[in-house]
Amino acid sequence: MKTEEDTAAHVVQRLFESQGPTALALRGSTAQERTAKLRRLRDALLERRAALHAAFALDLRKPPVEVDLTELLPVVDEARHAIAHLRRWMRPQRVRPTLTTLGTRAQVLCQPRGRCLIVGPWNYPVNTLLGPLVSAIAAGNAVILKPSEFTPHVNAVVAELVAALFDPAEVALVQGGVETAQRLLALPFDHVFFTGSPAVGRIVMAAAARHLTSVTLELGGKSPVIVDATADLRQAAELVLWGKFTNGGQTCVAPDHAFVHRSVMDRFVQHCRQLLAERYGAGDEAVQSSPDLARMVTQRHAARLGGLIDDALARGATLLAGGRHDATTRYVAPTLLGEVPADALIESEEIFGPVLPLQAFGSLDEVIARIDARPKPLALYLFSRDRAAQRQVALRTSSGGLGLNLCVQQYAHGGLPFGGVNHSGMGSAHGVHGFRAFSHERACLAAGPFSALSLFYPPYTALRQRLSAALLQILRRI
């Protein structure tokens, strides 16, 4: 007798197998056919705007403006960008011959990878699922989508959208928890695109390695922000707080912690307190009832954040703003902490919530050394009007992306590669970079009417030996 688990595994296997012939057929799809699908996806998403507002209110109590700006707008803009440029992206790229391949014609052909798996997280369940889908469709692939189980109401809207637009043999959405993800990762996909934590990223990469499947990993990490003595403090506070507290702090590129020059620390904190009152209300009760502050996705996540705050305060940190939390209502107040000791849990764990530790510093060298001593983050932000300081941070640190006098906005630039490095990810997304992530760049070399290679066929006579030696000398001098 088949168990429920056996049945679920069989359904996933059948779905995967059904996409095999489709993936082969899609290799010949045209730019016109792909852009038509992207237009339908874009329009269908906007048609469900009201339904998504309601779903996000239930799953994350996310304000409608944040839904529009951080969930719908990035996907719509990604589709617009792909529609505008897809014909050029698909065009074979001619490559000039090298000295050793004179007489040949070279091209790079972008081919679909085939059957792709996109695994999305819960923090931005539309943006991080349908954004990569735009790239996968633009590249001509068949796709299975796996959203997080923590956002069931949003998932229901997205599942209905996918079912209305696509044959499951081309694009399908599979819901479920860890077991479902494990079943999918056990299959020999041609590419896996995963967004989530570094810990789960390791599991995804290990599973993909069993089939030598290529991966794109969009992970996270403890992204720092630096505010030096030359910064426009009001602007820095406005942008850092916006980047940190949007979506309740549950953003992979949000500042995790801030280094503030000790000469401007007091003024920076004053600006932050004023802005928190302006944006969310003055007083604990006003903040807790604010309609403009999202909630943690689950009670467990809220309890974890509350535990980090309590641990830091118990070890000697200073509460500069906020601090209240209530796991039963998934509420964590926008919180600023100062003088956080090195042994506090919040110093080693990715925060992923509305809590911002502030650390005073005296020299930029000191901050750079501390950043370089940690795993490479997904983002790094510097607020400074000193060009020399900007150059130093750009040259002496490593991160997925670098923001100068801005925060989080680098994610929205469709012409820039978005991705991490080592601990914070692998590969890039967005625009042409996302198209290439879901494509195989195939080398194609065609023979011309003459090939210099014929000069070096055996037997290797004295003349041919002199020719090969002369060629090496020429290459050495060029």
GROMACS .gro file of C-alpha atoms in nm, residues 226 259 363-374 380 389 391-397:
model
   23
  226ILE     CA    1   2.969   5.256   0.792
  259PHE     CA    2   2.974   5.133   1.253
  363SER     CA    3   3.958   5.496   1.239
  364LEU     CA    4   3.849   5.352   0.905
  365ASP     CA    5   4.136   5.100   0.917
  366GLU     CA    6   3.984   4.958   1.236
  367VAL     CA    7   3.643   4.907   1.070
  368ILE     CA    8   3.789   4.756   0.753
  369ALA     CA    9   3.988   4.507   0.961
  370ARG     CA   10   3.674   4.402   1.150
  371ILE     CA   11   3.474   4.360   0.828
  372ASP     CA   12   3.752   4.159   0.661
  373ALA     CA   13   3.773   3.930   0.964
  374ARG     CA   14   3.415   3.812   0.904
  380LEU     CA   15   2.821   4.676   0.239
  389ALA     CA   16   3.746   5.680   0.217
  391ARG     CA   17   3.813   5.424  -0.256
  392GLN     CA   18   3.961   5.255   0.051
  393VAL     CA   19   3.639   5.070   0.131
  394ALA     CA   20   3.590   4.969  -0.233
  395LEU     CA   21   3.946   4.834  -0.268
  396ARG     CA   22   4.007   4.679   0.073
  397THR     CA   23   3.678   4.500   0.144
   0.00000   0.00000   0.00000
